[in-house]
Amino acid sequence: MTATDETWICPANPFGHKWDDTGLHCSLCDAARTAAEAIASLVGSHRGWTVERAERLAATHHAEVLRDELQAVLIEWPCTHDASDDEHSPCPAIRVHRDDAERFAELRDESEKRRKRMAAAETDLRDIRETLAPNGYPRRAPMDLGDTIAPVIEWLLNERDELKEQLLTALGNVAREAARAEQAESRLETVRQSARREEMTRRKRDAQIIILGDQLKKRGVTNAEISEWIESVS
């Protein structure tokens, strides 16, 4: 049994148009067909066959080839769900073509890393919620905690900025008070020095008066006269 000439006639223009040597392209127009279509047409042209039967046979063969290829490399997606979760059914195995196995493994590892980061983020979020609204204790945030904590974070940042501003203001006041205290201490020290000079001057004067009194006594001047003179010059 041989294929009829109709197998090689282009259906787009059957008058003089034929498929080229590859059987996939028309030699005179832009018509084209796939290898599976060419094979189905070729097989269907034999006695006892039709194109429909040949197409079904080719599709079955194609599925068998893919199944064999997929069975060559079996990669099971690791189930990451909690084993204690009774409502979750086991994750199914995923069959991957050998040419995609390496890329699939990379995507699987990347997905696992993202899952772990998501789990860590959820743990942090739970800890933040427990800190801001501890169970059995008054809420520490001024607003209810909804699905997100962005409003609370914004409130905390505003509180931080306000406290920072208050701290800077307080530090500025302390610095000014320290400067005024230093100035007062400097003025007080000036007064102390002036008082010490006056005290030294007074002592020198008293000493001179005593010496002068002794000299006057030697000359016969009485104490009453000396006292009267001191009061007159004081």
Short mmCIF file of N, CA, C and O in Angstrom, two decimals, residues 86-185:
data_model
loop_
_atom_site.label_atom_id
_atom_site.label_comp_id
_atom_site.label_asym_id
_atom_site.label_seq_id
_atom_site.Cartn_x
_atom_site.Cartn_y
_atom_site.Cartn_z
N ASP A 86 -5.11 18.71 60.35
CA ASP A 86 -5.89 17.60 59.85
C ASP A 86 -6.69 17.97 58.60
O ASP A 86 -7.06 17.10 57.82
N GLU A 87 -6.97 19.26 58.43
CA GLU A 87 -7.79 19.69 57.30
C GLU A 87 -7.00 19.74 56.00
O GLU A 87 -7.59 19.81 54.92
N HIS A 88 -5.69 19.69 56.09
CA HIS A 88 -4.86 19.78 54.89
C HIS A 88 -4.52 18.39 54.39
O HIS A 88 -4.00 17.56 55.13
N SER A 89 -4.83 18.13 53.13
CA SER A 89 -4.49 16.85 52.53
C SER A 89 -3.05 16.88 52.03
O SER A 89 -2.50 17.94 51.74
N PRO A 90 -2.40 15.71 51.92
CA PRO A 90 -0.99 15.69 51.47
C PRO A 90 -0.83 16.33 50.10
O PRO A 90 -1.70 16.20 49.23
N CYS A 91 0.26 17.03 49.91
CA CYS A 91 0.52 17.66 48.63
C CYS A 91 0.81 16.59 47.58
O CYS A 91 1.55 15.63 47.85
N PRO A 92 0.27 16.73 46.38
CA PRO A 92 0.51 15.71 45.34
C PRO A 92 1.92 15.82 44.78
O PRO A 92 2.55 16.87 44.83
N ALA A 93 2.41 14.70 44.24
CA ALA A 93 3.71 14.70 43.59
C ALA A 93 3.59 15.39 42.24
O ALA A 93 2.56 15.33 41.58
N ILE A 94 4.64 16.09 41.84
CA ILE A 94 4.65 16.80 40.57
C ILE A 94 5.70 16.17 39.67
O ILE A 94 6.87 16.07 40.04
N ARG A 95 5.28 15.73 38.48
CA ARG A 95 6.21 15.12 37.54
C ARG A 95 6.74 16.21 36.61
O ARG A 95 5.97 16.97 36.04
N VAL A 96 8.06 16.22 36.44
CA VAL A 96 8.70 17.28 35.68
C VAL A 96 9.57 16.67 34.59
O VAL A 96 10.24 15.65 34.81
N HIS A 97 9.56 17.27 33.42
CA HIS A 97 10.41 16.83 32.33
C HIS A 97 11.87 17.01 32.71
O HIS A 97 12.24 17.95 33.39
N ARG A 98 12.70 16.08 32.24
CA ARG A 98 14.12 16.11 32.62
C ARG A 98 14.79 17.42 32.23
O ARG A 98 15.68 17.91 32.93
N ASP A 99 14.36 18.02 31.10
CA ASP A 99 14.98 19.28 30.68
C ASP A 99 14.62 20.44 31.60
O ASP A 99 15.32 21.45 31.63
N ASP A 100 13.51 20.31 32.34
CA ASP A 100 13.07 21.38 33.24
C ASP A 100 13.37 21.09 34.69
O ASP A 100 13.01 21.88 35.57
N ALA A 101 14.00 19.93 34.97
CA ALA A 101 14.19 19.52 36.36
C ALA A 101 15.07 20.50 37.13
O ALA A 101 14.77 20.87 38.27
N GLU A 102 16.16 20.96 36.51
CA GLU A 102 17.07 21.87 37.21
C GLU A 102 16.40 23.20 37.52
O GLU A 102 16.48 23.71 38.65
N ARG A 103 15.70 23.75 36.53
CA ARG A 103 15.00 25.01 36.75
C ARG A 103 13.88 24.84 37.77
O ARG A 103 13.64 25.71 38.61
N PHE A 104 13.20 23.69 37.71
CA PHE A 104 12.13 23.43 38.66
C PHE A 104 12.69 23.37 40.08
O PHE A 104 12.09 23.90 41.03
N ALA A 105 13.87 22.74 40.23
CA ALA A 105 14.48 22.66 41.56
C ALA A 105 14.84 24.05 42.08
O ALA A 105 14.66 24.36 43.26
N GLU A 106 15.33 24.93 41.18
CA GLU A 106 15.65 26.30 41.58
C GLU A 106 14.39 27.04 42.03
O GLU A 106 14.39 27.74 43.05
N LEU A 107 13.32 26.87 41.25
CA LEU A 107 12.07 27.54 41.61
C LEU A 107 11.51 26.99 42.93
O LEU A 107 10.97 27.74 43.74
N ARG A 108 11.67 25.69 43.13
CA ARG A 108 11.20 25.09 44.38
C ARG A 108 11.97 25.64 45.57
O ARG A 108 11.38 25.99 46.60
N ASP A 109 13.32 25.74 45.44
CA ASP A 109 14.13 26.28 46.53
C ASP A 109 13.80 27.74 46.79
O ASP A 109 13.73 28.18 47.94
N GLU A 110 13.59 28.51 45.71
CA GLU A 110 13.24 29.92 45.87
C GLU A 110 11.90 30.07 46.57
O GLU A 110 11.72 30.92 47.44
N SER A 111 10.95 29.21 46.18
CA SER A 111 9.64 29.25 46.83
C SER A 111 9.74 28.90 48.31
O SER A 111 9.08 29.51 49.16
N GLU A 112 10.60 27.94 48.64
CA GLU A 112 10.77 27.55 50.05
C GLU A 112 11.39 28.69 50.85
O GLU A 112 10.99 28.95 51.98
N LYS A 113 12.36 29.39 50.25
CA LYS A 113 12.97 30.53 50.94
C LYS A 113 11.93 31.62 51.19
O LYS A 113 11.89 32.23 52.26
N ARG A 114 11.09 31.89 50.18
CA ARG A 114 10.05 32.90 50.35
C ARG A 114 9.05 32.47 51.41
O ARG A 114 8.56 33.30 52.19
N ARG A 115 8.74 31.18 51.44
CA ARG A 115 7.80 30.69 52.45
C ARG A 115 8.38 30.90 53.85
O ARG A 115 7.67 31.32 54.78
N LYS A 116 9.67 30.64 54.02
CA LYS A 116 10.30 30.82 55.33
C LYS A 116 10.32 32.30 55.72
O LYS A 116 10.09 32.65 56.88
N ARG A 117 10.61 33.18 54.73
CA ARG A 117 10.60 34.61 55.03
C ARG A 117 9.20 35.07 55.40
O ARG A 117 9.02 35.90 56.31
N MET A 118 8.20 34.54 54.72
CA MET A 118 6.82 34.90 55.04
C MET A 118 6.46 34.42 56.44
O MET A 118 5.80 35.14 57.20
N ALA A 119 6.89 33.19 56.78
CA ALA A 119 6.60 32.68 58.12
C ALA A 119 7.28 33.52 59.18
O ALA A 119 6.69 33.83 60.23
N ALA A 120 8.54 33.96 58.93
CA ALA A 120 9.24 34.81 59.89
C ALA A 120 8.54 36.16 60.02
O ALA A 120 8.41 36.71 61.12
N ALA A 121 8.08 36.71 58.88
CA ALA A 121 7.36 37.99 58.92
C ALA A 121 6.06 37.86 59.71
O ALA A 121 5.70 38.77 60.48
N GLU A 122 5.35 36.75 59.53
CA GLU A 122 4.12 36.54 60.27
C GLU A 122 4.40 36.42 61.77
O GLU A 122 3.62 36.92 62.60
N THR A 123 5.51 35.77 62.12
CA THR A 123 5.88 35.66 63.54
C THR A 123 6.20 37.03 64.12
O THR A 123 5.76 37.36 65.23
N ASP A 124 6.95 37.84 63.37
CA ASP A 124 7.26 39.19 63.84
C ASP A 124 5.98 40.01 64.00
O ASP A 124 5.83 40.77 64.98
N LEU A 125 5.07 39.87 63.04
CA LEU A 125 3.82 40.62 63.11
C LEU A 125 3.02 40.21 64.34
O LEU A 125 2.45 41.06 65.03
N ARG A 126 2.99 38.91 64.62
CA ARG A 126 2.26 38.43 65.81
C ARG A 126 2.90 38.97 67.09
O ARG A 126 2.20 39.38 68.03
N ASP A 127 4.24 38.97 67.14
CA ASP A 127 4.92 39.49 68.33
C ASP A 127 4.64 40.98 68.52
O ASP A 127 4.46 41.45 69.65
N ILE A 128 4.62 41.73 67.40
CA ILE A 128 4.33 43.17 67.49
C ILE A 128 2.92 43.38 68.01
O ILE A 128 2.67 44.25 68.86
N ARG A 129 1.98 42.58 67.51
CA ARG A 129 0.59 42.71 67.97
C ARG A 129 0.49 42.40 69.46
O ARG A 129 -0.22 43.09 70.20
N GLU A 130 1.18 41.34 69.90
CA GLU A 130 1.13 40.99 71.32
C GLU A 130 1.79 42.06 72.18
O GLU A 130 1.40 42.26 73.33
N THR A 131 2.79 42.75 71.63
CA THR A 131 3.44 43.82 72.39
C THR A 131 2.53 45.03 72.51
O THR A 131 2.43 45.66 73.57
N LEU A 132 1.86 45.38 71.40
CA LEU A 132 1.01 46.57 71.40
C LEU A 132 -0.34 46.31 72.07
O LEU A 132 -0.93 47.25 72.62
N ALA A 133 -0.80 45.08 72.02
CA ALA A 133 -2.10 44.75 72.64
C ALA A 133 -1.96 43.43 73.39
O ALA A 133 -2.44 42.39 72.94
N PRO A 134 -1.25 43.44 74.53
CA PRO A 134 -1.04 42.19 75.28
C PRO A 134 -2.35 41.63 75.80
O PRO A 134 -3.24 42.37 76.21
N ASN A 135 -2.44 40.34 75.75
CA ASN A 135 -3.67 39.67 76.18
C ASN A 135 -3.88 39.86 77.68
O ASN A 135 -3.00 39.57 78.49
N GLY A 136 -5.04 40.38 78.04
CA GLY A 136 -5.36 40.57 79.44
C GLY A 136 -4.85 41.87 80.03
O GLY A 136 -5.02 42.12 81.23
N TYR A 137 -4.23 42.72 79.20
CA TYR A 137 -3.69 43.99 79.69
C TYR A 137 -4.21 45.13 78.79
O TYR A 137 -4.64 44.89 77.67
N PRO A 138 -4.16 46.35 79.30
CA PRO A 138 -4.63 47.48 78.48
C PRO A 138 -3.83 47.60 77.19
O PRO A 138 -2.64 47.30 77.14
N ARG A 139 -4.51 48.05 76.17
CA ARG A 139 -3.87 48.25 74.88
C ARG A 139 -2.88 49.40 74.97
O ARG A 139 -3.15 50.43 75.55
N ARG A 140 -1.71 49.21 74.39
CA ARG A 140 -0.65 50.22 74.46
C ARG A 140 -0.67 51.16 73.27
O ARG A 140 0.07 52.14 73.25
N ALA A 141 -1.45 50.84 72.25
CA ALA A 141 -1.57 51.72 71.08
C ALA A 141 -2.90 52.48 71.17
O ALA A 141 -3.88 51.96 71.70
N PRO A 142 -2.96 53.70 70.66
CA PRO A 142 -4.18 54.51 70.77
C PRO A 142 -5.28 54.11 69.79
O PRO A 142 -6.33 54.72 69.79
N MET A 143 -5.02 53.12 68.91
CA MET A 143 -6.03 52.72 67.94
C MET A 143 -6.15 51.21 67.92
O MET A 143 -5.26 50.49 68.38
N ASP A 144 -7.26 50.74 67.37
CA ASP A 144 -7.47 49.29 67.23
C ASP A 144 -6.51 48.73 66.18
O ASP A 144 -6.17 49.39 65.20
N LEU A 145 -6.08 47.50 66.43
CA LEU A 145 -5.18 46.85 65.49
C LEU A 145 -6.02 46.11 64.45
O LEU A 145 -6.69 45.12 64.76
N GLY A 146 -6.01 46.60 63.21
CA GLY A 146 -6.77 45.97 62.15
C GLY A 146 -5.95 44.89 61.46
O GLY A 146 -5.11 44.22 62.06
N ASP A 147 -6.22 44.73 60.16
CA ASP A 147 -5.48 43.73 59.40
C ASP A 147 -4.02 44.11 59.22
O ASP A 147 -3.17 43.24 59.02
N THR A 148 -3.72 45.39 59.25
CA THR A 148 -2.34 45.84 59.10
C THR A 148 -1.97 46.69 60.31
O THR A 148 -2.82 47.20 61.03
N ILE A 149 -0.67 46.80 60.53
CA ILE A 149 -0.18 47.60 61.65
C ILE A 149 0.50 48.87 61.16
O ILE A 149 1.18 49.54 61.93
N ALA A 150 0.29 49.20 59.89
CA ALA A 150 0.92 50.42 59.35
C ALA A 150 0.50 51.66 60.12
O ALA A 150 1.35 52.52 60.42
N PRO A 151 -0.80 51.84 60.49
CA PRO A 151 -1.16 53.03 61.28
C PRO A 151 -0.44 53.08 62.62
O PRO A 151 -0.05 54.16 63.08
N VAL A 152 -0.23 51.92 63.24
CA VAL A 152 0.47 51.90 64.53
C VAL A 152 1.93 52.27 64.34
O VAL A 152 2.50 53.02 65.14
N ILE A 153 2.55 51.76 63.28
CA ILE A 153 3.94 52.10 63.00
C ILE A 153 4.08 53.60 62.76
O ILE A 153 5.01 54.25 63.25
N GLU A 154 3.13 54.17 62.01
CA GLU A 154 3.16 55.62 61.76
C GLU A 154 3.00 56.39 63.07
O GLU A 154 3.69 57.39 63.30
N TRP A 155 2.11 55.91 63.94
CA TRP A 155 1.93 56.57 65.24
C TRP A 155 3.20 56.48 66.07
O TRP A 155 3.62 57.47 66.70
N LEU A 156 3.86 55.34 66.07
CA LEU A 156 5.11 55.18 66.81
C LEU A 156 6.20 56.12 66.27
O LEU A 156 6.95 56.72 67.05
N LEU A 157 6.28 56.24 64.95
CA LEU A 157 7.28 57.14 64.36
C LEU A 157 6.99 58.59 64.74
O LEU A 157 7.92 59.37 65.04
N ASN A 158 5.70 58.96 64.72
CA ASN A 158 5.35 60.33 65.12
C ASN A 158 5.69 60.57 66.59
O ASN A 158 6.17 61.65 66.95
N GLU A 159 5.42 59.56 67.44
CA GLU A 159 5.76 59.68 68.86
C GLU A 159 7.26 59.83 69.04
O GLU A 159 7.73 60.64 69.85
N ARG A 160 8.02 59.06 68.28
CA ARG A 160 9.48 59.16 68.37
C ARG A 160 9.96 60.55 67.98
O ARG A 160 10.80 61.15 68.67
N ASP A 161 9.42 61.07 66.86
CA ASP A 161 9.84 62.41 66.41
C ASP A 161 9.47 63.48 67.45
O ASP A 161 10.24 64.40 67.71
N GLU A 162 8.28 63.33 68.05
CA GLU A 162 7.85 64.31 69.05
C GLU A 162 8.73 64.24 70.30
O GLU A 162 9.15 65.28 70.84
N LEU A 163 9.03 63.02 70.72
CA LEU A 163 9.91 62.86 71.89
C LEU A 163 11.31 63.38 71.59
O LEU A 163 11.95 63.98 72.46
N LYS A 164 11.78 63.15 70.38
CA LYS A 164 13.10 63.66 70.01
C LYS A 164 13.12 65.19 70.05
O LYS A 164 14.08 65.79 70.55
N GLU A 165 12.05 65.80 69.56
CA GLU A 165 11.96 67.26 69.59
C GLU A 165 11.92 67.78 71.02
O GLU A 165 12.59 68.76 71.36
N GLN A 166 11.14 67.09 71.87
CA GLN A 166 11.08 67.49 73.28
C GLN A 166 12.44 67.32 73.96
O GLN A 166 12.84 68.17 74.77
N LEU A 167 13.14 66.25 73.64
CA LEU A 167 14.46 66.03 74.22
C LEU A 167 15.44 67.12 73.80
O LEU A 167 16.20 67.64 74.63
N LEU A 168 15.41 67.48 72.51
CA LEU A 168 16.30 68.54 72.04
C LEU A 168 15.97 69.86 72.71
O LEU A 168 16.88 70.63 73.08
N THR A 169 14.68 70.13 72.90
CA THR A 169 14.29 71.35 73.59
C THR A 169 14.78 71.35 75.03
O THR A 169 15.30 72.35 75.54
N ALA A 170 14.62 70.20 75.72
CA ALA A 170 15.06 70.10 77.11
C ALA A 170 16.58 70.25 77.21
O ALA A 170 17.09 70.93 78.12
N LEU A 171 17.30 69.65 76.27
CA LEU A 171 18.77 69.77 76.29
C LEU A 171 19.18 71.22 76.05
O LEU A 171 20.14 71.71 76.67
N GLY A 172 18.45 71.91 75.17
CA GLY A 172 18.75 73.33 74.94
C GLY A 172 18.50 74.15 76.19
O GLY A 172 19.29 75.04 76.54
N ASN A 173 17.40 73.85 76.92
CA ASN A 173 17.12 74.58 78.17
C ASN A 173 18.20 74.31 79.21
O ASN A 173 18.63 75.22 79.92
N VAL A 174 18.63 73.05 79.31
CA VAL A 174 19.68 72.72 80.28
C VAL A 174 20.97 73.45 79.94
O VAL A 174 21.67 73.96 80.82
N ALA A 175 21.28 73.50 78.64
CA ALA A 175 22.51 74.20 78.24
C ALA A 175 22.43 75.69 78.58
O ALA A 175 23.42 76.29 79.05
N ARG A 176 21.26 76.29 78.34
CA ARG A 176 21.12 77.71 78.67
C ARG A 176 21.20 77.93 80.19
O ARG A 176 21.82 78.90 80.65
N GLU A 177 20.57 77.05 80.95
CA GLU A 177 20.65 77.19 82.41
C GLU A 177 22.09 77.02 82.90
O GLU A 177 22.53 77.72 83.81
N ALA A 178 22.81 76.08 82.29
CA ALA A 178 24.20 75.89 82.68
C ALA A 178 25.04 77.13 82.36
O ALA A 178 25.92 77.52 83.13
N ALA A 179 24.75 77.75 81.19
CA ALA A 179 25.48 78.96 80.83
C ALA A 179 25.19 80.09 81.81
O ALA A 179 26.09 80.83 82.23
N ARG A 180 23.90 80.24 82.20
CA ARG A 180 23.56 81.28 83.17
C ARG A 180 24.19 80.99 84.53
O ARG A 180 24.66 81.91 85.21
N ALA A 181 24.22 79.73 84.92
CA ALA A 181 24.84 79.38 86.20
C ALA A 181 26.34 79.67 86.17
O ALA A 181 26.91 80.15 87.17
N GLU A 182 26.95 79.41 85.03
CA GLU A 182 28.38 79.70 84.91
C GLU A 182 28.63 81.20 84.99
O GLU A 182 29.60 81.65 85.63
N GLN A 183 27.76 81.97 84.35
CA GLN A 183 27.90 83.42 84.44
C GLN A 183 27.70 83.92 85.87
O GLN A 183 28.43 84.80 86.35
N ALA A 184 26.70 83.38 86.57
CA ALA A 184 26.47 83.77 87.97
C ALA A 184 27.66 83.40 88.84
O ALA A 184 28.06 84.17 89.73
N GLU A 185 28.23 82.24 88.60
CA GLU A 185 29.40 81.81 89.38
C GLU A 185 30.57 82.75 89.11
O GLU A 185 31.35 83.08 90.03
#
